Amino acid sequence: MADHDPQPTIPATEGSAVADESLTWHRMSARFIFVGTLRQLRGLVIPAALILITGNMGQGRSELIYIGIATIITVLAGLGSLAEWWNFRYAFAPRELVVRSGIIQKQERVVPYARIQAININEAPLERLVGIVRLKVETAAGGTADIEIRAVARDEATRLREAL
């Protein structure tokens, strides 16, 4: 792991969830791709509004350039969200929660159930609209040791909170 992460890397030992390839891995809800794309694009709302207000639209060629740039940015944002969704997995081992994530820098975090202090469920208006929530697992270590699963179906999050 990176030097800035105080949680140590747990070596794969016999009986450890890290070494257990028989775990059932779960992904975030696929609705994360939509929500993640919209979140990445929200920074473009003000520039797009300024372009519309200043009247640069409707002038033929410049309009096509703006539409082309917006399309490229939207596709790139969608691909980024897809890659993030594809590379985030979590599993429940007999004694610990295991999370694997990262596109460029791969991370594996293992949190023993005994260290879990609280499980919070949060939902923003956009998440509420599509029926997903963010599930945050807070541990005794706090800080960077916490784990957040950013797109879980509402009923699944409630079930997970009760199970953990």
PDB file of N, CA and C in Angstrom, residues 1-102:
ATOM      1  N   MET A   1       0.828  -1.190   0.000  1.00  0.00           N
ATOM      2  CA  MET A   1       0.000   0.000   0.000  1.00  0.00           C
ATOM      3  C   MET A   1       0.862   1.239   0.000  1.00  0.00           C
ATOM      4  N   ALA A   2       0.243   2.349  -0.201  1.00  0.00           N
ATOM      5  CA  ALA A   2       0.974   3.612  -0.233  1.00  0.00           C
ATOM      6  C   ALA A   2       1.470   3.969   1.159  1.00  0.00           C
ATOM      7  N   ASP A   3       2.523   4.768   1.210  1.00  0.00           N
ATOM      8  CA  ASP A   3       3.107   5.158   2.485  1.00  0.00           C
ATOM      9  C   ASP A   3       2.161   5.995   3.322  1.00  0.00           C
ATOM     10  N   HIS A   4       1.231   6.713   2.690  1.00  0.00           N
ATOM     11  CA  HIS A   4       0.336   7.592   3.444  1.00  0.00           C
ATOM     12  C   HIS A   4      -0.806   6.848   4.112  1.00  0.00           C
ATOM     13  N   ASP A   5      -0.993   5.580   3.828  1.00  0.00           N
ATOM     14  CA  ASP A   5      -2.083   4.802   4.411  1.00  0.00           C
ATOM     15  C   ASP A   5      -1.563   4.087   5.649  1.00  0.00           C
ATOM     16  N   PRO A   6      -2.046   4.457   6.852  1.00  0.00           N
ATOM     17  CA  PRO A   6      -1.518   3.869   8.072  1.00  0.00           C
ATOM     18  C   PRO A   6      -1.898   2.408   8.264  1.00  0.00           C
ATOM     19  N   GLN A   7      -2.906   1.913   7.536  1.00  0.00           N
ATOM     20  CA  GLN A   7      -3.321   0.527   7.695  1.00  0.00           C
ATOM     21  C   GLN A   7      -2.317  -0.378   6.999  1.00  0.00           C
ATOM     22  N   PRO A   8      -1.722  -1.347   7.707  1.00  0.00           N
ATOM     23  CA  PRO A   8      -0.699  -2.188   7.097  1.00  0.00           C
ATOM     24  C   PRO A   8      -1.290  -3.155   6.085  1.00  0.00           C
ATOM     25  N   THR A   9      -0.450  -3.561   5.143  1.00  0.00           N
ATOM     26  CA  THR A   9      -0.843  -4.575   4.191  1.00  0.00           C
ATOM     27  C   THR A   9      -0.801  -5.915   4.911  1.00  0.00           C
ATOM     28  N   ILE A  10      -1.855  -6.684   4.801  1.00  0.00           N
ATOM     29  CA  ILE A  10      -1.924  -7.965   5.478  1.00  0.00           C
ATOM     30  C   ILE A  10      -1.443  -9.041   4.520  1.00  0.00           C
ATOM     31  N   PRO A  11      -0.390  -9.771   4.886  1.00  0.00           N
ATOM     32  CA  PRO A  11       0.114 -10.791   3.980  1.00  0.00           C
ATOM     33  C   PRO A  11      -0.874 -11.940   3.844  1.00  0.00           C
ATOM     34  N   ALA A  12      -0.839 -12.576   2.690  1.00  0.00           N
ATOM     35  CA  ALA A  12      -1.715 -13.714   2.430  1.00  0.00           C
ATOM     36  C   ALA A  12      -1.192 -14.917   3.188  1.00  0.00           C
ATOM     37  N   THR A  13      -1.877 -15.276   4.258  1.00  0.00           N
ATOM     38  CA  THR A  13      -1.491 -16.442   5.040  1.00  0.00           C
ATOM     39  C   THR A  13      -2.618 -17.446   5.009  1.00  0.00           C
ATOM     40  N   GLU A  14      -2.319 -18.651   5.368  1.00  0.00           N
ATOM     41  CA  GLU A  14      -3.336 -19.684   5.354  1.00  0.00           C
ATOM     42  C   GLU A  14      -4.451 -19.318   6.326  1.00  0.00           C
ATOM     43  N   GLY A  15      -5.689 -19.394   5.883  1.00  0.00           N
ATOM     44  CA  GLY A  15      -6.836 -19.047   6.700  1.00  0.00           C
ATOM     45  C   GLY A  15      -7.238 -17.588   6.598  1.00  0.00           C
ATOM     46  N   SER A  16      -6.424 -16.780   5.952  1.00  0.00           N
ATOM     47  CA  SER A  16      -6.749 -15.370   5.775  1.00  0.00           C
ATOM     48  C   SER A  16      -7.686 -15.199   4.594  1.00  0.00           C
ATOM     49  N   ALA A  17      -8.571 -14.203   4.672  1.00  0.00           N
ATOM     50  CA  ALA A  17      -9.489 -13.938   3.562  1.00  0.00           C
ATOM     51  C   ALA A  17      -8.732 -13.515   2.319  1.00  0.00           C
ATOM     52  N   VAL A  18      -7.560 -12.899   2.515  1.00  0.00           N
ATOM     53  CA  VAL A  18      -6.780 -12.440   1.380  1.00  0.00           C
ATOM     54  C   VAL A  18      -6.342 -13.626   0.529  1.00  0.00           C
ATOM     55  N   ALA A  19      -6.033 -14.756   1.176  1.00  0.00           N
ATOM     56  CA  ALA A  19      -5.572 -15.940   0.453  1.00  0.00           C
ATOM     57  C   ALA A  19      -6.735 -16.786  -0.041  1.00  0.00           C
ATOM     58  N   ASP A  20      -7.922 -16.557   0.478  1.00  0.00           N
ATOM     59  CA  ASP A  20      -9.079 -17.394   0.157  1.00  0.00           C
ATOM     60  C   ASP A  20      -9.710 -16.960  -1.156  1.00  0.00           C
ATOM     61  N   GLU A  21      -9.500 -17.725  -2.195  1.00  0.00           N
ATOM     62  CA  GLU A  21     -10.064 -17.406  -3.507  1.00  0.00           C
ATOM     63  C   GLU A  21     -11.498 -17.905  -3.646  1.00  0.00           C
ATOM     64  N   SER A  22     -12.035 -18.551  -2.615  1.00  0.00           N
ATOM     65  CA  SER A  22     -13.401 -19.050  -2.689  1.00  0.00           C
ATOM     66  C   SER A  22     -14.425 -18.017  -2.209  1.00  0.00           C
ATOM     67  N   LEU A  23     -13.975 -16.815  -1.924  1.00  0.00           N
ATOM     68  CA  LEU A  23     -14.890 -15.760  -1.490  1.00  0.00           C
ATOM     69  C   LEU A  23     -15.843 -15.387  -2.612  1.00  0.00           C
ATOM     70  N   THR A  24     -17.042 -14.977  -2.255  1.00  0.00           N
ATOM     71  CA  THR A  24     -17.997 -14.462  -3.222  1.00  0.00           C
ATOM     72  C   THR A  24     -17.822 -12.951  -3.281  1.00  0.00           C
ATOM     73  N   TRP A  25     -17.350 -12.486  -4.418  1.00  0.00           N
ATOM     74  CA  TRP A  25     -17.089 -11.057  -4.584  1.00  0.00           C
ATOM     75  C   TRP A  25     -18.328 -10.349  -5.091  1.00  0.00           C
ATOM     76  N   HIS A  26     -18.558  -9.163  -4.558  1.00  0.00           N
ATOM     77  CA  HIS A  26     -19.703  -8.334  -4.942  1.00  0.00           C
ATOM     78  C   HIS A  26     -19.201  -7.041  -5.543  1.00  0.00           C
ATOM     79  N   ARG A  27     -20.002  -6.463  -6.423  1.00  0.00           N
ATOM     80  CA  ARG A  27     -19.705  -5.150  -6.996  1.00  0.00           C
ATOM     81  C   ARG A  27     -20.724  -4.149  -6.460  1.00  0.00           C
ATOM     82  N   MET A  28     -20.382  -2.893  -6.613  1.00  0.00           N
ATOM     83  CA  MET A  28     -21.365  -1.857  -6.312  1.00  0.00           C
ATOM     84  C   MET A  28     -22.502  -1.997  -7.318  1.00  0.00           C
ATOM     85  N   SER A  29     -23.604  -1.358  -7.032  1.00  0.00           N
ATOM     86  CA  SER A  29     -24.722  -1.347  -7.973  1.00  0.00           C
ATOM     87  C   SER A  29     -24.276  -0.712  -9.285  1.00  0.00           C
ATOM     88  N   ALA A  30     -24.734  -1.268 -10.394  1.00  0.00           N
ATOM     89  CA  ALA A  30     -24.381  -0.720 -11.710  1.00  0.00           C
ATOM     90  C   ALA A  30     -24.927   0.693 -11.886  1.00  0.00           C
ATOM     91  N   ARG A  31     -25.880   1.096 -11.058  1.00  0.00           N
ATOM     92  CA  ARG A  31     -26.401   2.464 -11.110  1.00  0.00           C
ATOM     93  C   ARG A  31     -25.328   3.488 -10.740  1.00  0.00           C
ATOM     94  N   PHE A  32     -24.236   2.999 -10.135  1.00  0.00           N
ATOM     95  CA  PHE A  32     -23.111   3.869  -9.811  1.00  0.00           C
ATOM     96  C   PHE A  32     -22.539   4.510 -11.075  1.00  0.00           C
ATOM     97  N   ILE A  33     -22.553   3.790 -12.182  1.00  0.00           N
ATOM     98  CA  ILE A  33     -21.992   4.312 -13.432  1.00  0.00           C
ATOM     99  C   ILE A  33     -22.740   5.587 -13.836  1.00  0.00           C
ATOM    100  N   PHE A  34     -24.060   5.552 -13.770  1.00  0.00           N
ATOM    101  CA  PHE A  34     -24.882   6.716 -14.105  1.00  0.00           C
ATOM    102  C   PHE A  34     -24.639   7.861 -13.125  1.00  0.00           C
ATOM    103  N   VAL A  35     -24.709   7.557 -11.840  1.00  0.00           N
ATOM    104  CA  VAL A  35     -24.533   8.589 -10.806  1.00  0.00           C
ATOM    105  C   VAL A  35     -23.118   9.158 -10.853  1.00  0.00           C
ATOM    106  N   GLY A  36     -22.120   8.292 -11.005  1.00  0.00           N
ATOM    107  CA  GLY A  36     -20.740   8.749 -11.069  1.00  0.00           C
ATOM    108  C   GLY A  36     -20.486   9.652 -12.271  1.00  0.00           C
ATOM    109  N   THR A  37     -21.091   9.300 -13.405  1.00  0.00           N
ATOM    110  CA  THR A  37     -20.943  10.124 -14.606  1.00  0.00           C
ATOM    111  C   THR A  37     -21.558  11.497 -14.386  1.00  0.00           C
ATOM    112  N   LEU A  38     -22.762  11.540 -13.832  1.00  0.00           N
ATOM    113  CA  LEU A  38     -23.405  12.833 -13.567  1.00  0.00           C
ATOM    114  C   LEU A  38     -22.609  13.666 -12.573  1.00  0.00           C
ATOM    115  N   ARG A  39     -22.035  13.009 -11.566  1.00  0.00           N
ATOM    116  CA  ARG A  39     -21.229  13.740 -10.582  1.00  0.00           C
ATOM    117  C   ARG A  39     -19.998  14.355 -11.235  1.00  0.00           C
ATOM    118  N   GLN A  40     -19.374  13.622 -12.150  1.00  0.00           N
ATOM    119  CA  GLN A  40     -18.195  14.149 -12.824  1.00  0.00           C
ATOM    120  C   GLN A  40     -18.562  15.293 -13.769  1.00  0.00           C
ATOM    121  N   LEU A  41     -19.763  15.247 -14.322  1.00  0.00           N
ATOM    122  CA  LEU A  41     -20.180  16.267 -15.280  1.00  0.00           C
ATOM    123  C   LEU A  41     -20.745  17.529 -14.628  1.00  0.00           C
ATOM    124  N   ARG A  42     -21.064  17.467 -13.335  1.00  0.00           N
ATOM    125  CA  ARG A  42     -21.712  18.626 -12.716  1.00  0.00           C
ATOM    126  C   ARG A  42     -20.832  19.863 -12.722  1.00  0.00           C
ATOM    127  N   GLY A  43     -19.526  19.688 -12.850  1.00  0.00           N
ATOM    128  CA  GLY A  43     -18.632  20.831 -12.948  1.00  0.00           C
ATOM    129  C   GLY A  43     -18.757  21.570 -14.269  1.00  0.00           C
ATOM    130  N   LEU A  44     -19.419  20.967 -15.225  1.00  0.00           N
ATOM    131  CA  LEU A  44     -19.584  21.601 -16.533  1.00  0.00           C
ATOM    132  C   LEU A  44     -20.889  22.382 -16.657  1.00  0.00           C
ATOM    133  N   VAL A  45     -21.721  22.358 -15.648  1.00  0.00           N
ATOM    134  CA  VAL A  45     -23.032  23.017 -15.724  1.00  0.00           C
ATOM    135  C   VAL A  45     -22.877  24.529 -15.893  1.00  0.00           C
ATOM    136  N   ILE A  46     -22.033  25.152 -15.110  1.00  0.00           N
ATOM    137  CA  ILE A  46     -21.867  26.611 -15.186  1.00  0.00           C
ATOM    138  C   ILE A  46     -21.255  27.037 -16.527  1.00  0.00           C
ATOM    139  N   PRO A  47     -20.167  26.397 -16.999  1.00  0.00           N
ATOM    140  CA  PRO A  47     -19.662  26.795 -18.320  1.00  0.00           C
ATOM    141  C   PRO A  47     -20.691  26.587 -19.439  1.00  0.00           C
ATOM    142  N   ALA A  48     -21.460  25.513 -19.386  1.00  0.00           N
ATOM    143  CA  ALA A  48     -22.480  25.269 -20.410  1.00  0.00           C
ATOM    144  C   ALA A  48     -23.556  26.351 -20.354  1.00  0.00           C
ATOM    145  N   ALA A  49     -23.950  26.747 -19.147  1.00  0.00           N
ATOM    146  CA  ALA A  49     -24.962  27.804 -18.998  1.00  0.00           C
ATOM    147  C   ALA A  49     -24.429  29.133 -19.530  1.00  0.00           C
ATOM    148  N   LEU A  50     -23.163  29.425 -19.264  1.00  0.00           N
ATOM    149  CA  LEU A  50     -22.573  30.666 -19.775  1.00  0.00           C
ATOM    150  C   LEU A  50     -22.535  30.679 -21.304  1.00  0.00           C
ATOM    151  N   ILE A  51     -22.226  29.559 -21.897  1.00  0.00           N
ATOM    152  CA  ILE A  51     -22.203  29.481 -23.363  1.00  0.00           C
ATOM    153  C   ILE A  51     -23.597  29.725 -23.932  1.00  0.00           C
ATOM    154  N   LEU A  52     -24.600  29.112 -23.282  1.00  0.00           N
ATOM    155  CA  LEU A  52     -25.979  29.313 -23.751  1.00  0.00           C
ATOM    156  C   LEU A  52     -26.437  30.754 -23.564  1.00  0.00           C
ATOM    157  N   ILE A  53     -26.082  31.355 -22.428  1.00  0.00           N
ATOM    158  CA  ILE A  53     -26.524  32.718 -22.125  1.00  0.00           C
ATOM    159  C   ILE A  53     -25.851  33.744 -23.028  1.00  0.00           C
ATOM    160  N   THR A  54     -24.575  33.548 -23.307  1.00  0.00           N
ATOM    161  CA  THR A  54     -23.853  34.529 -24.110  1.00  0.00           C
ATOM    162  C   THR A  54     -24.244  34.494 -25.578  1.00  0.00           C
ATOM    163  N   GLY A  55     -25.004  33.508 -25.972  1.00  0.00           N
ATOM    164  CA  GLY A  55     -25.525  33.474 -27.326  1.00  0.00           C
ATOM    165  C   GLY A  55     -24.585  32.909 -28.370  1.00  0.00           C
ATOM    166  N   ASN A  56     -23.590  32.165 -27.959  1.00  0.00           N
ATOM    167  CA  ASN A  56     -22.676  31.566 -28.919  1.00  0.00           C
ATOM    168  C   ASN A  56     -23.271  30.338 -29.601  1.00  0.00           C
ATOM    169  N   MET A  57     -24.378  29.864 -29.103  1.00  0.00           N
ATOM    170  CA  MET A  57     -25.003  28.697 -29.726  1.00  0.00           C
ATOM    171  C   MET A  57     -25.832  29.145 -30.926  1.00  0.00           C
ATOM    172  N   GLY A  58     -26.029  28.244 -31.841  1.00  0.00           N
ATOM    173  CA  GLY A  58     -26.854  28.542 -33.004  1.00  0.00           C
ATOM    174  C   GLY A  58     -26.098  29.195 -34.138  1.00  0.00           C
ATOM    175  N   GLN A  59     -24.777  29.198 -34.061  1.00  0.00           N
ATOM    176  CA  GLN A  59     -23.987  29.833 -35.108  1.00  0.00           C
ATOM    177  C   GLN A  59     -23.287  28.783 -35.973  1.00  0.00           C
ATOM    178  N   GLY A  60     -23.940  27.655 -36.171  1.00  0.00           N
ATOM    179  CA  GLY A  60     -23.438  26.647 -37.095  1.00  0.00           C
ATOM    180  C   GLY A  60     -22.241  25.884 -36.587  1.00  0.00           C
ATOM    181  N   ARG A  61     -21.071  26.216 -37.082  1.00  0.00           N
ATOM    182  CA  ARG A  61     -19.850  25.464 -36.808  1.00  0.00           C
ATOM    183  C   ARG A  61     -19.465  25.489 -35.326  1.00  0.00           C
ATOM    184  N   SER A  62     -19.555  26.635 -34.670  1.00  0.00           N
ATOM    185  CA  SER A  62     -19.184  26.703 -33.254  1.00  0.00           C
ATOM    186  C   SER A  62     -20.112  25.830 -32.403  1.00  0.00           C
ATOM    187  N   GLU A  63     -21.373  25.735 -32.800  1.00  0.00           N
ATOM    188  CA  GLU A  63     -22.315  24.878 -32.091  1.00  0.00           C
ATOM    189  C   GLU A  63     -21.878  23.426 -32.176  1.00  0.00           C
ATOM    190  N   LEU A  64     -21.452  22.983 -33.331  1.00  0.00           N
ATOM    191  CA  LEU A  64     -20.977  21.606 -33.493  1.00  0.00           C
ATOM    192  C   LEU A  64     -19.729  21.337 -32.665  1.00  0.00           C
ATOM    193  N   ILE A  65     -18.866  22.325 -32.555  1.00  0.00           N
ATOM    194  CA  ILE A  65     -17.658  22.165 -31.745  1.00  0.00           C
ATOM    195  C   ILE A  65     -18.044  21.979 -30.278  1.00  0.00           C
ATOM    196  N   TYR A  66     -18.949  22.816 -29.781  1.00  0.00           N
ATOM    197  CA  TYR A  66     -19.395  22.688 -28.385  1.00  0.00           C
ATOM    198  C   TYR A  66     -20.062  21.337 -28.143  1.00  0.00           C
ATOM    199  N   ILE A  67     -20.900  20.909 -29.052  1.00  0.00           N
ATOM    200  CA  ILE A  67     -21.583  19.620 -28.900  1.00  0.00           C
ATOM    201  C   ILE A  67     -20.561  18.483 -28.950  1.00  0.00           C
ATOM    202  N   GLY A  68     -19.586  18.581 -29.835  1.00  0.00           N
ATOM    203  CA  GLY A  68     -18.543  17.557 -29.932  1.00  0.00           C
ATOM    204  C   GLY A  68     -17.711  17.465 -28.666  1.00  0.00           C
ATOM    205  N   ILE A  69     -17.308  18.614 -28.135  1.00  0.00           N
ATOM    206  CA  ILE A  69     -16.520  18.631 -26.896  1.00  0.00           C
ATOM    207  C   ILE A  69     -17.341  18.062 -25.738  1.00  0.00           C
ATOM    208  N   ALA A  70     -18.603  18.463 -25.646  1.00  0.00           N
ATOM    209  CA  ALA A  70     -19.468  17.961 -24.578  1.00  0.00           C
ATOM    210  C   ALA A  70     -19.653  16.449 -24.690  1.00  0.00           C
ATOM    211  N   THR A  71     -19.790  15.949 -25.910  1.00  0.00           N
ATOM    212  CA  THR A  71     -19.953  14.510 -26.118  1.00  0.00           C
ATOM    213  C   THR A  71     -18.697  13.757 -25.691  1.00  0.00           C
ATOM    214  N   ILE A  72     -17.548  14.263 -26.068  1.00  0.00           N
ATOM    215  CA  ILE A  72     -16.285  13.613 -25.697  1.00  0.00           C
ATOM    216  C   ILE A  72     -16.116  13.595 -24.182  1.00  0.00           C
ATOM    217  N   ILE A  73     -16.388  14.710 -23.529  1.00  0.00           N
ATOM    218  CA  ILE A  73     -16.255  14.787 -22.073  1.00  0.00           C
ATOM    219  C   ILE A  73     -17.231  13.839 -21.392  1.00  0.00           C
ATOM    220  N   THR A  74     -18.456  13.759 -21.896  1.00  0.00           N
ATOM    221  CA  THR A  74     -19.448  12.853 -21.323  1.00  0.00           C
ATOM    222  C   THR A  74     -19.016  11.403 -21.467  1.00  0.00           C
ATOM    223  N   VAL A  75     -18.526  11.034 -22.629  1.00  0.00           N
ATOM    224  CA  VAL A  75     -18.061   9.654 -22.851  1.00  0.00           C
ATOM    225  C   VAL A  75     -16.891   9.336 -21.927  1.00  0.00           C
ATOM    226  N   LEU A  76     -15.933  10.257 -21.800  1.00  0.00           N
ATOM    227  CA  LEU A  76     -14.791  10.030 -20.909  1.00  0.00           C
ATOM    228  C   LEU A  76     -15.231   9.906 -19.450  1.00  0.00           C
ATOM    229  N   ALA A  77     -16.181  10.729 -19.025  1.00  0.00           N
ATOM    230  CA  ALA A  77     -16.698  10.639 -17.654  1.00  0.00           C
ATOM    231  C   ALA A  77     -17.383   9.297 -17.432  1.00  0.00           C
ATOM    232  N   GLY A  78     -18.160   8.859 -18.418  1.00  0.00           N
ATOM    233  CA  GLY A  78     -18.835   7.563 -18.315  1.00  0.00           C
ATOM    234  C   GLY A  78     -17.840   6.411 -18.262  1.00  0.00           C
ATOM    235  N   LEU A  79     -16.793   6.475 -19.072  1.00  0.00           N
ATOM    236  CA  LEU A  79     -15.772   5.430 -19.050  1.00  0.00           C
ATOM    237  C   LEU A  79     -15.016   5.415 -17.726  1.00  0.00           C
ATOM    238  N   GLY A  80     -14.773   6.592 -17.163  1.00  0.00           N
ATOM    239  CA  GLY A  80     -14.123   6.662 -15.853  1.00  0.00           C
ATOM    240  C   GLY A  80     -14.975   6.028 -14.762  1.00  0.00           C
ATOM    241  N   SER A  81     -16.270   6.309 -14.787  1.00  0.00           N
ATOM    242  CA  SER A  81     -17.180   5.710 -13.803  1.00  0.00           C
ATOM    243  C   SER A  81     -17.285   4.203 -13.998  1.00  0.00           C
ATOM    244  N   LEU A  82     -17.323   3.769 -15.246  1.00  0.00           N
ATOM    245  CA  LEU A  82     -17.369   2.334 -15.551  1.00  0.00           C
ATOM    246  C   LEU A  82     -16.114   1.637 -15.038  1.00  0.00           C
ATOM    247  N   ALA A  83     -14.953   2.231 -15.264  1.00  0.00           N
ATOM    248  CA  ALA A  83     -13.695   1.636 -14.798  1.00  0.00           C
ATOM    249  C   ALA A  83     -13.659   1.570 -13.276  1.00  0.00           C
ATOM    250  N   GLU A  84     -14.129   2.617 -12.624  1.00  0.00           N
ATOM    251  CA  GLU A  84     -14.150   2.619 -11.159  1.00  0.00           C
ATOM    252  C   GLU A  84     -15.096   1.542 -10.635  1.00  0.00           C
ATOM    253  N   TRP A  85     -16.266   1.406 -11.246  1.00  0.00           N
ATOM    254  CA  TRP A  85     -17.235   0.380 -10.850  1.00  0.00           C
ATOM    255  C   TRP A  85     -16.645  -1.015 -11.074  1.00  0.00           C
ATOM    256  N   TRP A  86     -16.005  -1.213 -12.211  1.00  0.00           N
ATOM    257  CA  TRP A  86     -15.465  -2.524 -12.574  1.00  0.00           C
ATOM    258  C   TRP A  86     -14.355  -2.964 -11.611  1.00  0.00           C
ATOM    259  N   ASN A  87     -13.577  -2.021 -11.109  1.00  0.00           N
ATOM    260  CA  ASN A  87     -12.421  -2.342 -10.278  1.00  0.00           C
ATOM    261  C   ASN A  87     -12.686  -2.265  -8.781  1.00  0.00           C
ATOM    262  N   PHE A  88     -13.910  -2.090  -8.362  1.00  0.00           N
ATOM    263  CA  PHE A  88     -14.237  -2.046  -6.932  1.00  0.00           C
ATOM    264  C   PHE A  88     -15.036  -3.305  -6.599  1.00  0.00           C
ATOM    265  N   ARG A  89     -14.490  -4.108  -5.693  1.00  0.00           N
ATOM    266  CA  ARG A  89     -15.176  -5.336  -5.269  1.00  0.00           C
ATOM    267  C   ARG A  89     -15.053  -5.490  -3.764  1.00  0.00           C
ATOM    268  N   TYR A  90     -16.039  -6.138  -3.183  1.00  0.00           N
ATOM    269  CA  TYR A  90     -15.976  -6.415  -1.760  1.00  0.00           C
ATOM    270  C   TYR A  90     -16.513  -7.812  -1.499  1.00  0.00           C
ATOM    271  N   ALA A  91     -16.032  -8.424  -0.401  1.00  0.00           N
ATOM    272  CA  ALA A  91     -16.440  -9.786  -0.048  1.00  0.00           C
ATOM    273  C   ALA A  91     -16.517  -9.892   1.468  1.00  0.00           C
ATOM    274  N   PHE A  92     -17.332 -10.811   1.914  1.00  0.00           N
ATOM    275  CA  PHE A  92     -17.502 -11.066   3.345  1.00  0.00           C
ATOM    276  C   PHE A  92     -16.893 -12.424   3.660  1.00  0.00           C
ATOM    277  N   ALA A  93     -15.749 -12.391   4.329  1.00  0.00           N
ATOM    278  CA  ALA A  93     -15.079 -13.606   4.767  1.00  0.00           C
ATOM    279  C   ALA A  93     -15.674 -13.991   6.117  1.00  0.00           C
ATOM    280  N   PRO A  94     -15.343 -15.157   6.616  1.00  0.00           N
ATOM    281  CA  PRO A  94     -15.907 -15.561   7.915  1.00  0.00           C
ATOM    282  C   PRO A  94     -15.631 -14.589   9.053  1.00  0.00           C
ATOM    283  N   ARG A  95     -14.447 -13.918   9.048  1.00  0.00           N
ATOM    284  CA  ARG A  95     -14.106 -13.029  10.160  1.00  0.00           C
ATOM    285  C   ARG A  95     -13.805 -11.602   9.751  1.00  0.00           C
ATOM    286  N   GLU A  96     -13.905 -11.290   8.448  1.00  0.00           N
ATOM    287  CA  GLU A  96     -13.479  -9.965   8.018  1.00  0.00           C
ATOM    288  C   GLU A  96     -14.154  -9.538   6.719  1.00  0.00           C
ATOM    289  N   LEU A  97     -14.186  -8.222   6.528  1.00  0.00           N
ATOM    290  CA  LEU A  97     -14.670  -7.613   5.288  1.00  0.00           C
ATOM    291  C   LEU A  97     -13.445  -7.298   4.440  1.00  0.00           C
ATOM    292  N   VAL A  98     -13.480  -7.718   3.171  1.00  0.00           N
ATOM    293  CA  VAL A  98     -12.346  -7.515   2.276  1.00  0.00           C
ATOM    294  C   VAL A  98     -12.803  -6.625   1.124  1.00  0.00           C
ATOM    295  N   VAL A  99     -12.041  -5.558   0.845  1.00  0.00           N
ATOM    296  CA  VAL A  99     -12.369  -4.638  -0.239  1.00  0.00           C
ATOM    297  C   VAL A  99     -11.159  -4.516  -1.156  1.00  0.00           C
ATOM    298  N   ARG A 100     -11.397  -4.708  -2.447  1.00  0.00           N
ATOM    299  CA  ARG A 100     -10.354  -4.513  -3.464  1.00  0.00           C
ATOM    300  C   ARG A 100     -10.807  -3.384  -4.372  1.00  0.00           C
ATOM    301  N   SER A 101      -9.900  -2.434  -4.604  1.00  0.00           N
ATOM    302  CA  SER A 101     -10.253  -1.291  -5.434  1.00  0.00           C
ATOM    303  C   SER A 101      -9.015  -0.745  -6.117  1.00  0.00           C
ATOM    304  N   GLY A 102      -9.243   0.224  -6.980  1.00  0.00           N
ATOM    305  CA  GLY A 102      -8.154   0.920  -7.634  1.00  0.00           C
ATOM    306  C   GLY A 102      -8.041   0.571  -9.101  1.00  0.00           C
TER     307      GLY A 102
END
